[in-house]
Coordinates of C-alpha atoms in Angstrom, one line a residue:
Chain A
M1 CA 95.6 88.2 163.0
R2 CA 99.2 88.5 163.1
A3 CA 100.7 90.7 165.7
L4 CA 104.3 91.4 166.3
R5 CA 105.1 90.4 169.9
W6 CA 108.1 90.9 171.5
H7 CA 110.0 88.2 173.8
G8 CA 112.9 89.2 175.2
R9 CA 115.7 91.7 174.8
H10 CA 115.7 91.8 170.6
D11 CA 113.8 89.2 170.2
V12 CA 110.5 90.1 168.3
R13 CA 108.0 87.6 166.4
V14 CA 105.0 87.6 164.7
E15 CA 102.8 85.6 165.2
T16 CA 99.1 84.7 165.0
V17 CA 96.7 85.4 168.5
P18 CA 92.9 86.6 168.7
D19 CA 91.6 89.4 167.2
P20 CA 90.9 91.8 169.2
E21 CA 86.9 92.9 170.3
I22 CA 84.8 95.6 171.4
V23 CA 85.1 95.5 175.6
N24 CA 84.3 98.5 176.9
P25 CA 81.6 100.6 175.4
H26 CA 83.8 103.5 174.0
D27 CA 85.6 100.9 172.3
A28 CA 85.9 100.7 168.4
V29 CA 88.2 98.1 166.3
V30 CA 90.8 99.3 163.5
E31 CA 92.0 97.2 160.7
V32 CA 95.9 98.5 160.1
T33 CA 96.6 99.8 157.1
S34 CA 99.6 101.2 157.6
T35 CA 102.1 101.2 160.9
A36 CA 105.4 102.1 162.0
I37 CA 108.7 101.6 164.2
C38 CA 109.6 103.9 166.5
G39 CA 113.1 104.9 167.9
S40 CA 111.3 104.6 171.2
D41 CA 110.1 100.8 170.3
L42 CA 113.9 100.1 170.6
H43 CA 114.5 100.9 173.7
L44 CA 111.8 97.5 174.0
Y45 CA 113.8 96.0 171.5
D46 CA 116.9 96.6 173.7
G47 CA 115.2 95.8 177.0
Y48 CA 115.7 99.1 178.9
I49 CA 111.8 99.4 179.8
P50 CA 110.4 97.6 182.7
T51 CA 107.2 95.6 183.0
M52 CA 106.9 94.3 179.2
K53 CA 105.8 90.6 179.0
K54 CA 106.6 88.0 177.1
G55 CA 103.9 88.1 174.2
D56 CA 103.2 91.7 174.3
I57 CA 102.3 93.2 171.1
L58 CA 104.2 96.5 170.3
G59 CA 104.0 99.5 168.2
H60 CA 102.5 103.1 169.0
E61 CA 101.8 104.5 165.4
F62 CA 99.2 103.3 163.3
M63 CA 96.2 104.0 161.5
G64 CA 93.6 102.2 159.4
T65 CA 90.1 101.6 159.0
V66 CA 87.2 101.4 161.4
V67 CA 85.8 97.8 161.4
E68 CA 83.7 97.6 164.9
V69 CA 82.5 100.6 167.1
G70 CA 81.3 100.4 170.8
R71 CA 78.0 101.6 171.5
E72 CA 78.5 104.8 172.7
V73 CA 80.8 105.6 169.9
H74 CA 79.1 108.4 167.5
R75 CA 81.9 110.7 165.7
V76 CA 83.2 108.0 163.9
R77 CA 81.6 104.2 162.3
P78 CA 82.6 101.4 160.2
G79 CA 84.5 102.2 157.3
D80 CA 85.8 105.5 158.5
R81 CA 89.8 105.8 157.9
V82 CA 91.3 106.9 160.8
V83 CA 94.8 107.8 162.0
V84 CA 95.0 106.9 165.9
P85 CA 97.6 108.7 168.7
F86 CA 99.4 107.1 170.5
T87 CA 98.1 108.3 173.7
I88 CA 94.9 107.0 174.4
A89 CA 92.9 110.0 176.3
C90 CA 89.5 109.6 177.8
G91 CA 88.3 113.5 176.7
R92 CA 86.6 114.2 179.9
C93 CA 89.8 114.8 183.2
W94 CA 90.9 118.3 184.2
F95 CA 94.1 117.1 182.0
C96 CA 92.2 116.6 178.8
R97 CA 90.3 119.3 179.3
K98 CA 93.3 121.5 179.3
D99 CA 94.3 120.4 176.0
L100 CA 97.3 118.2 178.4
W101 CA 96.0 114.7 176.6
S102 CA 99.5 112.6 177.3
L103 CA 98.6 113.0 180.6
C104 CA 94.9 111.7 180.8
D105 CA 93.8 110.4 184.4
N106 CA 91.4 107.9 183.3
T107 CA 93.4 105.7 180.8
N108 CA 96.2 103.6 182.7
P109 CA 94.4 100.8 184.2
N110 CA 97.8 99.9 185.9
A111 CA 98.3 103.3 187.0
T112 CA 99.3 102.1 190.7
I113 CA 102.7 100.6 188.9
A114 CA 103.2 104.3 187.3
E115 CA 102.4 105.6 190.6
T116 CA 105.4 104.0 192.5
A117 CA 107.6 105.2 189.9
Y118 CA 106.4 109.0 189.0
G119 CA 104.2 109.9 191.8
F120 CA 101.8 110.0 189.4
S121 CA 100.5 108.2 185.8
G122 CA 100.0 109.8 182.9
S123 CA 97.8 108.4 180.6
G124 CA 97.5 104.4 178.6
L125 CA 99.4 104.3 175.6
F126 CA 99.6 102.2 173.1
G127 CA 102.1 98.7 172.8
Y128 CA 104.7 100.4 175.5
S129 CA 104.9 98.2 178.7
H130 CA 102.4 97.5 181.7
M131 CA 103.1 100.6 183.7
L132 CA 102.1 102.6 180.5
G133 CA 98.6 100.6 180.6
G134 CA 99.4 97.2 178.9
Y135 CA 97.2 98.3 175.7
A136 CA 98.1 96.2 172.7
G137 CA 99.9 97.9 170.2
G138 CA 99.4 98.6 166.4
Q139 CA 102.1 96.6 164.7
A140 CA 99.5 93.9 164.0
E141 CA 96.8 93.5 161.9
L142 CA 94.1 94.5 164.1
V143 CA 93.9 97.3 167.3
R144 CA 90.9 98.0 170.0
V145 CA 91.2 101.7 170.3
P146 CA 90.2 102.6 173.8
F147 CA 87.4 106.3 173.3
A148 CA 87.2 106.1 169.9
D149 CA 85.3 109.6 170.0
V150 CA 88.1 110.7 171.4
G151 CA 91.1 108.9 169.5
C152 CA 90.2 109.1 166.2
L153 CA 91.3 111.4 163.6
K154 CA 89.2 110.9 160.5
I155 CA 91.2 111.0 157.1
E156 CA 87.9 112.2 154.7
D157 CA 90.4 112.7 151.4
A158 CA 90.6 108.3 149.9
S159 CA 93.3 110.4 147.7
I160 CA 95.7 110.7 150.2
P161 CA 98.3 107.7 150.3
D162 CA 98.5 106.4 154.5
E163 CA 102.3 107.5 154.2
K164 CA 101.2 111.2 154.2
V165 CA 99.3 110.7 157.2
L166 CA 100.6 108.0 159.4
F167 CA 103.6 110.4 161.2
L168 CA 100.6 112.4 163.0
T169 CA 100.1 109.2 165.0
D170 CA 103.6 110.2 166.8
I171 CA 106.2 111.9 165.2
F172 CA 105.4 114.8 163.5
P173 CA 103.6 115.9 166.4
T174 CA 106.4 114.8 168.7
G175 CA 108.7 116.9 166.3
Y176 CA 106.1 119.9 166.0
M177 CA 106.0 119.7 170.3
A178 CA 109.6 120.1 170.6
A179 CA 109.9 122.9 168.4
E180 CA 107.5 125.0 170.4
S181 CA 108.3 124.3 173.6
C182 CA 111.1 126.2 172.3
D183 CA 109.6 129.5 172.3
I184 CA 110.8 130.4 169.0
H185 CA 111.2 134.0 168.1
P186 CA 112.8 135.8 165.4
G187 CA 116.5 135.3 164.9
D188 CA 116.6 132.6 167.0
V189 CA 119.4 129.9 166.6
V190 CA 118.0 126.3 167.4
A191 CA 120.5 122.9 168.2
V192 CA 118.8 119.5 168.1
W193 CA 120.7 116.5 169.0
G194 CA 119.1 113.4 167.5
C195 CA 118.7 113.3 163.9
G196 CA 116.4 110.5 163.8
P197 CA 112.8 110.5 162.4
V198 CA 111.9 112.3 166.0
G199 CA 114.8 115.1 165.7
Q200 CA 113.8 115.2 161.6
M201 CA 110.7 116.4 162.5
A202 CA 111.6 118.4 165.1
I203 CA 114.8 120.5 162.9
R204 CA 111.2 121.1 160.2
S205 CA 109.2 122.4 162.8
A206 CA 111.5 124.6 164.1
F207 CA 112.3 126.4 160.5
L208 CA 107.5 126.3 160.8
F209 CA 108.3 128.3 163.9
G210 CA 110.2 130.9 162.1
A211 CA 113.7 130.0 163.3
E212 CA 116.8 131.9 161.8
R213 CA 118.9 128.8 162.0
V214 CA 118.8 125.4 163.1
L215 CA 121.9 123.2 164.0
A216 CA 121.9 119.7 163.7
I217 CA 124.2 117.0 165.5
D218 CA 124.1 113.9 165.2
D219 CA 127.4 111.3 163.5
V220 CA 125.2 108.7 160.9
P221 CA 126.0 110.2 157.6
E222 CA 122.4 110.0 156.1
R223 CA 120.9 111.2 158.8
L224 CA 122.8 114.5 158.3
D225 CA 122.3 114.8 154.9
M226 CA 118.7 114.2 155.3
A227 CA 118.9 117.3 158.3
K228 CA 120.9 119.1 155.5
A229 CA 118.4 119.1 153.2
G230 CA 115.6 120.1 155.3
G231 CA 117.8 123.3 156.0
A232 CA 119.7 122.6 158.5
T233 CA 123.8 123.0 159.4
P234 CA 125.0 119.7 160.2
I235 CA 127.6 119.1 162.8
D236 CA 129.0 115.2 163.4
H237 CA 130.3 115.0 166.9
Q238 CA 132.7 112.4 166.2
K239 CA 134.3 114.9 163.8
T240 CA 134.3 118.3 165.6
N241 CA 134.1 119.3 169.5
V242 CA 130.4 120.4 169.4
L243 CA 130.7 123.0 172.3
D244 CA 133.2 125.1 170.3
V245 CA 131.2 124.7 167.3
L246 CA 128.2 125.8 168.5
K247 CA 129.2 128.7 170.6
D248 CA 131.1 129.7 167.6
I249 CA 128.4 129.0 164.6
T250 CA 126.5 131.8 167.3
A251 CA 129.6 133.9 167.8
G252 CA 129.9 133.6 171.3
R253 CA 125.9 133.1 172.4
G254 CA 125.1 129.8 172.4
P255 CA 121.9 128.3 170.7
D256 CA 118.5 130.0 172.0
A257 CA 116.9 126.6 172.2
C258 CA 118.2 123.4 172.6
I259 CA 116.3 119.7 171.6
D260 CA 117.1 116.6 172.9
A261 CA 115.7 114.4 170.8
V262 CA 118.2 111.5 171.9
G263 CA 116.8 110.3 174.9
M264 CA 117.7 107.6 177.4
E265 CA 119.9 105.3 175.0
A266 CA 122.3 108.4 174.2
H267 CA 125.6 106.9 172.7
G268 CA 128.6 108.7 173.0
L269 CA 129.6 112.1 171.8
G270 CA 133.0 111.3 170.2
P271 CA 136.7 109.7 171.8
S272 CA 137.1 112.0 174.0
D273 CA 133.8 111.8 175.6
L274 CA 134.5 109.2 179.4
T275 CA 130.8 109.8 180.5
Q276 CA 129.3 107.4 177.8
W277 CA 132.0 104.8 179.7
Y278 CA 130.4 105.8 183.1
D279 CA 127.1 105.5 181.7
K280 CA 127.6 102.4 180.3
A281 CA 128.9 101.1 183.6
K282 CA 126.4 102.6 185.8
Q283 CA 123.3 100.8 183.7
A284 CA 125.2 98.0 184.1
L285 CA 125.0 97.4 187.4
R286 CA 121.4 99.0 187.4
L287 CA 122.8 101.9 189.6
E288 CA 121.4 104.4 186.6
T289 CA 118.9 103.9 184.1
D290 CA 119.1 106.0 181.6
R291 CA 122.6 107.8 179.7
P292 CA 121.4 111.4 179.5
T293 CA 124.8 112.1 177.1
A294 CA 122.7 114.2 174.9
L295 CA 121.1 116.0 177.8
R296 CA 124.5 117.2 179.5
W297 CA 125.7 118.4 176.4
A298 CA 122.6 120.5 175.6
I299 CA 122.6 122.1 179.2
M300 CA 126.4 123.2 178.6
A301 CA 125.7 124.4 175.0
C302 CA 122.3 126.6 175.7
R303 CA 122.8 130.0 175.8
K304 CA 121.8 132.1 179.3
G305 CA 117.9 132.1 180.2
G306 CA 117.3 129.3 177.1
T307 CA 115.7 126.9 177.3
I308 CA 115.8 122.7 176.9
S309 CA 113.1 121.0 174.9
A310 CA 112.9 117.1 175.3
P311 CA 110.6 114.9 174.0
G312 CA 112.4 112.3 175.0
V313 CA 111.8 109.1 175.7
Y314 CA 113.5 109.4 179.5
G315 CA 112.1 106.6 182.0
G316 CA 114.0 106.1 184.9
L317 CA 117.0 108.0 186.7
L318 CA 119.8 110.0 185.2
D319 CA 123.4 110.8 186.8
K320 CA 125.8 113.5 187.0
V321 CA 123.4 116.0 185.2
P322 CA 125.1 119.5 185.3
F323 CA 122.4 120.9 187.2
G324 CA 124.3 123.9 188.5
A325 CA 124.9 124.9 184.7
A326 CA 121.3 124.6 184.0
F327 CA 120.5 126.4 187.5
G328 CA 123.3 129.2 186.6
K329 CA 122.2 129.9 183.4
G330 CA 118.5 130.3 184.0
L331 CA 117.4 127.5 181.7
T332 CA 113.4 126.7 181.0
F333 CA 113.4 123.0 180.6
R334 CA 109.9 121.3 178.9
M335 CA 109.5 118.1 178.3
G336 CA 107.3 115.3 178.2
Q337 CA 105.1 112.3 176.4
T338 CA 103.5 113.9 173.0
H339 CA 99.8 115.8 173.5
V340 CA 99.1 114.4 170.0
H341 CA 95.6 115.3 170.3
K342 CA 96.3 119.0 170.3
Y343 CA 98.3 119.0 167.5
M344 CA 96.8 116.2 164.9
R345 CA 93.9 118.6 163.5
P346 CA 96.5 121.6 163.0
L347 CA 99.1 119.6 161.4
L348 CA 96.3 117.6 159.0
E349 CA 95.5 121.2 157.8
R350 CA 99.6 121.9 157.3
I351 CA 99.9 118.5 155.2
L352 CA 97.1 118.9 153.5
A353 CA 98.1 122.6 152.4
G354 CA 101.5 121.7 151.4
D355 CA 103.4 123.1 154.2
M356 CA 104.7 120.0 154.9
D357 CA 105.6 116.0 154.0
P358 CA 106.5 114.0 156.5
T359 CA 107.1 111.5 153.8
F360 CA 109.9 112.4 153.1
V361 CA 111.5 110.2 156.5
I362 CA 110.6 107.2 155.3
T363 CA 113.1 105.2 154.1
H364 CA 112.3 101.6 154.2
R365 CA 108.8 99.5 153.6
M366 CA 108.5 96.5 154.6
A367 CA 105.9 93.5 155.3
L368 CA 104.8 93.5 159.2
E369 CA 106.0 89.8 158.7
D370 CA 109.1 90.9 158.0
G371 CA 109.0 93.2 161.1
P372 CA 111.8 91.5 162.8
E373 CA 114.2 92.2 160.4
G374 CA 113.0 95.7 160.4
Y375 CA 113.8 96.1 164.4
A376 CA 117.1 94.5 163.6
K377 CA 117.7 97.5 160.8
F378 CA 116.5 100.0 162.5
L379 CA 118.7 99.3 165.1
R380 CA 121.6 98.9 163.2
K381 CA 121.2 102.2 161.1
E382 CA 121.7 99.4 158.0
D383 CA 121.4 100.2 155.1
G384 CA 120.8 103.8 155.4
C385 CA 117.2 103.3 157.5
I386 CA 115.7 106.2 159.2
K387 CA 112.4 105.3 159.1
I388 CA 110.5 101.8 158.2
V389 CA 106.7 101.9 157.7
L390 CA 105.2 98.3 157.8
T391 CA 102.1 96.9 156.1
P392 CA 100.6 94.1 157.4
Chain B
M1 CA 90.5 71.0 226.4
A2 CA 87.4 71.8 228.5
E3 CA 83.8 69.8 226.8
T4 CA 82.2 73.1 224.8
S5 CA 78.5 73.3 224.1
N6 CA 76.8 72.2 220.7
S7 CA 76.5 76.2 220.0
N8 CA 80.6 76.5 220.5
R9 CA 81.4 74.1 218.7
G10 CA 79.5 74.9 215.9
E11 CA 81.3 78.0 216.3
A12 CA 84.9 76.4 216.6
Q13 CA 83.7 74.4 213.5
R14 CA 82.9 77.7 211.4
E15 CA 86.4 79.6 212.8
R16 CA 88.2 76.0 211.6
G17 CA 86.5 76.4 208.2
M18 CA 87.4 80.5 207.7
R19 CA 91.1 79.5 208.9
I20 CA 91.4 76.7 206.2
A21 CA 89.5 78.5 203.6
T22 CA 91.7 82.0 204.9
G23 CA 94.4 79.6 204.5
A24 CA 94.1 78.2 201.4
L25 CA 93.3 81.7 200.0
G26 CA 96.5 83.5 201.0
S27 CA 98.6 80.5 199.8
A28 CA 96.9 80.7 196.3
L29 CA 97.3 84.6 196.4
L30 CA 100.7 84.5 197.9
V31 CA 102.5 81.3 195.3
G32 CA 100.5 83.1 192.2
G33 CA 101.5 86.4 192.9
L34 CA 105.7 84.8 193.1
R35 CA 104.8 83.8 189.7
A36 CA 103.4 86.6 188.1
G37 CA 106.4 88.9 189.6
R38 CA 106.7 92.8 189.0
A39 CA 105.2 95.3 191.2
G40 CA 101.4 93.3 190.8
G41 CA 102.4 90.4 191.8
L42 CA 104.0 91.4 194.8
L43 CA 101.1 93.0 195.7
L44 CA 99.3 90.4 195.4
A45 CA 101.7 87.8 196.9
A46 CA 101.6 90.2 200.6
G47 CA 98.1 90.0 200.1
G48 CA 98.4 86.3 200.4
A49 CA 100.8 85.8 202.3
S50 CA 99.2 88.6 204.9
L51 CA 95.9 85.9 204.4
L52 CA 97.7 83.0 205.0
A53 CA 99.5 83.7 208.3
K54 CA 96.1 84.8 209.9
G55 CA 94.5 81.3 208.3
I56 CA 97.6 79.7 210.3
T57 CA 97.4 81.4 213.5
G58 CA 93.5 82.0 213.5
Q59 CA 93.6 84.6 215.8
R60 CA 91.9 88.1 216.1
R61 CA 91.3 90.6 217.9
A62 CA 88.9 93.4 219.4
F63 CA 88.7 96.5 217.2
G64 CA 90.4 99.0 219.6
T65 CA 88.6 102.7 220.4
S66 CA 90.8 105.5 218.2
G67 CA 92.2 107.5 221.2
A68 CA 95.5 104.9 222.1
R69 CA 96.7 104.1 218.4
V70 CA 99.2 105.9 217.1
R71 CA 98.2 106.2 213.4
Q72 CA 99.8 103.9 210.9
R73 CA 101.8 101.9 213.0
L74 CA 103.9 100.4 210.6
L75 CA 105.4 97.6 213.2
A76 CA 101.9 97.0 215.0
P77 CA 101.9 92.9 215.9
S78 CA 97.9 93.4 215.4
G79 CA 98.1 94.3 211.8
E80 CA 95.3 97.2 212.4
V81 CA 95.7 100.1 209.5
D82 CA 94.8 103.6 209.5
L83 CA 94.4 104.9 205.7
H84 CA 93.5 108.4 204.5
R85 CA 93.1 108.2 200.8
A86 CA 91.9 110.6 198.6
V87 CA 91.3 111.8 195.0
T88 CA 89.8 114.7 192.6
I89 CA 86.7 113.7 191.0
G90 CA 85.6 116.0 188.3
R91 CA 82.4 116.6 189.1
S92 CA 80.0 118.1 191.4
R93 CA 79.0 116.5 194.8
E94 CA 75.9 116.1 194.1
E95 CA 77.0 113.9 191.1
V96 CA 79.8 112.3 193.6
Y97 CA 77.3 111.6 196.4
A98 CA 74.4 110.3 193.8
F99 CA 77.0 107.9 192.5
L100 CA 78.2 106.9 195.9
Q101 CA 73.9 105.5 196.6
R102 CA 74.1 103.1 193.8
I103 CA 75.5 100.0 194.9
E104 CA 76.1 98.3 191.3
D105 CA 78.4 101.0 190.2
V106 CA 80.7 101.5 193.4
Q107 CA 81.5 97.6 193.4
R108 CA 82.2 98.3 190.0
A109 CA 85.2 100.0 191.6
L110 CA 85.8 97.9 194.3
A111 CA 87.6 95.8 191.8
H112 CA 88.6 93.4 195.4
V113 CA 84.7 92.5 196.2
S114 CA 83.1 89.6 194.6
E115 CA 79.5 90.8 195.8
L116 CA 77.9 93.8 196.9
R117 CA 74.1 93.9 198.5
R118 CA 72.2 96.6 200.1
A119 CA 69.7 94.6 202.7
A120 CA 66.5 95.4 203.6
D121 CA 67.4 97.7 206.6
G122 CA 70.1 99.6 205.0
S123 CA 73.4 97.4 205.7
L124 CA 75.8 96.7 202.8
R125 CA 77.0 93.3 202.5
F126 CA 80.5 92.7 200.8
T127 CA 82.1 89.6 200.2
V128 CA 85.1 88.3 199.1
R129 CA 85.2 85.5 196.7
E130 CA 88.0 83.6 195.5
R131 CA 87.9 79.7 194.2
Q132 CA 86.2 78.0 197.4
A133 CA 87.5 81.0 199.8
E134 CA 84.9 83.6 200.9
L135 CA 84.8 86.5 203.4
E136 CA 81.9 88.5 204.2
W137 CA 81.7 91.6 206.2
T138 CA 78.6 93.7 206.7
I139 CA 78.6 97.6 207.2
E140 CA 76.5 99.7 208.2
I141 CA 75.7 103.6 207.0
V142 CA 75.7 105.1 210.8
E143 CA 75.7 109.0 209.0
A144 CA 74.9 110.2 205.7
T145 CA 74.6 113.8 205.3
E146 CA 74.2 114.6 201.6
N147 CA 76.2 115.6 199.5
E148 CA 78.8 115.8 201.9
R149 CA 79.8 112.9 204.1
I150 CA 79.0 109.5 204.6
A151 CA 80.6 107.7 208.0
F152 CA 79.9 103.7 208.2
R153 CA 81.6 101.0 210.4
S154 CA 81.5 97.3 210.5
R155 CA 78.7 94.9 212.4
P156 CA 80.3 92.7 214.7
G157 CA 80.9 89.3 213.9
S158 CA 82.3 90.6 210.4
D159 CA 85.3 88.8 208.9
L160 CA 86.7 92.5 208.4
E161 CA 86.4 94.9 211.5
C162 CA 86.7 98.3 210.3
E163 CA 85.5 101.7 210.2
G164 CA 85.2 105.0 208.1
S165 CA 84.0 107.7 206.5
V166 CA 83.8 109.3 203.0
E167 CA 83.9 113.2 203.2
L168 CA 83.3 114.9 199.8
S169 CA 83.6 119.1 199.4
A170 CA 84.1 121.5 196.4
A171 CA 88.0 121.2 195.0
P172 CA 89.2 124.5 194.2
G173 CA 88.8 126.5 190.9
D174 CA 87.1 124.3 187.9
R175 CA 88.2 120.5 189.8
G176 CA 85.2 119.7 190.8
T177 CA 84.8 117.5 194.2
E178 CA 87.3 116.2 196.9
L179 CA 86.5 113.0 197.6
R180 CA 88.4 111.7 201.2
L181 CA 88.6 108.4 202.4
H182 CA 89.4 107.7 206.0
L183 CA 89.2 104.4 207.0
R184 CA 90.4 102.2 209.8
C185 CA 90.3 98.4 209.6
A186 CA 91.8 95.4 212.0
P187 CA 91.9 92.5 210.1
P188 CA 91.5 89.8 212.4
G189 CA 94.7 89.6 214.3
V190 CA 98.2 88.4 212.9
S191 CA 100.4 88.2 215.6
G192 CA 104.4 87.9 216.4
R193 CA 107.1 88.1 214.9
V194 CA 104.6 86.7 211.7
G195 CA 102.5 90.2 212.2
R196 CA 105.4 92.2 212.6
T197 CA 106.7 91.2 209.0
L198 CA 103.2 91.3 207.0
A199 CA 102.3 94.5 208.8
P200 CA 103.9 96.8 206.6
L201 CA 103.4 94.6 203.9
R202 CA 99.5 95.1 204.6
R203 CA 99.8 98.3 205.1
V204 CA 101.1 99.2 201.5
L205 CA 98.9 96.7 200.0
G206 CA 96.3 98.5 201.6
K207 CA 96.8 102.1 200.1
H208 CA 97.9 100.7 197.3
Q209 CA 94.6 98.6 196.5
L210 CA 92.8 101.8 197.8
G211 CA 94.0 104.3 195.5
A212 CA 93.3 102.3 192.7
E213 CA 90.0 101.6 193.2
L214 CA 89.7 105.2 194.2
G215 CA 90.9 105.8 190.5
R216 CA 88.6 103.3 189.4
M217 CA 85.5 105.4 190.5
K218 CA 86.9 108.4 189.4
Q219 CA 86.6 106.7 186.0
L220 CA 83.7 105.5 185.9
I221 CA 81.9 108.9 187.6
E222 CA 84.2 110.9 185.0
T223 CA 84.1 108.4 181.4
G224 CA 81.4 105.9 182.3
E225 CA 83.7 102.9 182.0
I226 CA 86.9 101.4 184.0
A227 CA 90.0 101.5 181.6
T228 CA 91.2 97.8 180.9
S229 CA 93.9 96.7 178.9
A230 CA 91.9 94.0 177.6
M231 CA 91.7 93.0 174.1
R232 CA 88.7 90.5 174.6
G233 CA 85.8 90.4 177.0
E234 CA 82.6 90.2 177.2
E235 CA 81.2 94.3 177.1
P236 CA 80.3 95.7 180.9
A237 CA 76.8 96.5 182.2
M238 CA 76.3 100.4 180.7
L239 CA 77.3 102.8 184.0
A240 CA 73.9 103.6 185.1
M241 CA 74.3 107.6 184.6
N242 CA 73.6 110.4 182.5
H243 CA 77.4 111.9 182.1
G244 CA 76.9 115.3 182.2
R245 CA 79.2 117.3 181.5
E246 CA 80.0 116.4 177.4
E247 CA 83.8 115.2 176.4
V248 CA 86.1 117.5 174.7
H249 CA 87.7 117.3 171.6
A250 CA 91.0 118.2 169.9

């Protein structure tokens, strides 16, 4: 089969590899009909995520048709059209049973590596380094899906195009969970840092939760435009002082909740932001692995007693985080990999009911063979690129 | 050198053969581990280094009494390790104890063991095989209290000298069973400067390896399979048990 493989920093290639098979009794093999490039794939592309090996197949947002099932799979069968969450969950451990699917105990075969870094390992992920399982990803023609009964969401209605449901794999539940974590009450103002696809989903989800107002912070014009189209007030951090503007809009209170949809590869927030040079220097010296610019600003901006919601992604170590400010204001932090399994069915219902159409975020459609070009375009935000869907 | 009898000579030859095999295994693991790199490779290299050193020095150390040993003495020239490792398994003590009786299932969890067989007298024979090298040890169950405790020790003459126990207790709330493994091993000795360098590495290797294998045991008991990122391969034999608790779906 053809698959998009990582070969180092800024080097991905579509190559022919042997097809995957059923390995464990709860597996299915899915033929991919649509897949996407995620913002977090850019961390892999930029070489920031450790434990990658040349040849690793990328991709964790995919859907398709079941072609084969293991003998312990009973809820899906060959021919079913399915959407697959990017986190792999067993459905039986304490965490799965508590709806904390991305913290599954039993799906990371390399848990020892993650434990060294984190103390404990969460679930395995598709296509996202060996520390997080080493599973081949979905930017390919075929994928082996473990625990298929737990991890496959069936799409019964053949008239629904792939694009409409593809983002149930990751970014829609991710933005939705980020908004849910804000604990939004009537009258609340939510500020969202980062207007990439996850930020866009978070903005619209915040309104689904009844936010009074959503403030969207970025510096890319088409992303701010897209945020505005979703009902948010756009704030260009290159042109204004974000803290002042947030305080002004909220008449001195500060936003009730702040969503950091930027994560570890934050760019600076403007010419006066010296922290970007600090972070880049430390990263180069390997004294810091993540650049928490957006997180710092979110902490400073948030109202007293408010919530910081971080869908991420963070990988390692931060520096110079104003934890004193967080403590002094009594902030709540909520974060983590998305519990996709918890949200995928309710959000499918939302889509079918017409409450939300995630296709708005797609700007480019390309063949899988053009994936390498897609990565470059996505990284450089060229050509108005916000979200790319690939077709094998 | 004094003349030895035939049986002593045979013993010496076996000893020499074992040292060569161990050294060969050790150097293979060391080179392979260093080539592989990353955390996993380094652990492999550490294990290889310790086996290589054992092959070179060929020293064995009688397993001493516990009283005099300080737990987890990092720089013990003997390389003795004293490990405690626990895992919480979401099943009853009865189910976990029953799993531990099924040797074919226990072996699947023990990634480093090539073969595990129960002899007629109830003892367990462990074999680790890597290419041409082979290590063996025999474990005797010295105490077995149903659903509570299994205590064991190695038979004298085994390649690995160890003793330990597995204890089961109810975990709080709805969490299932706490399984606690205590293992004291005296790998045939590495002494002097080499031993002092390798002992901490061996300790890390032991703890991580043990933790990973308890994790595999938990996976087998809770899900019936062991997680793997392999894309292809023969389907492993089904776990021989009724999974009991139904899986949860979103």
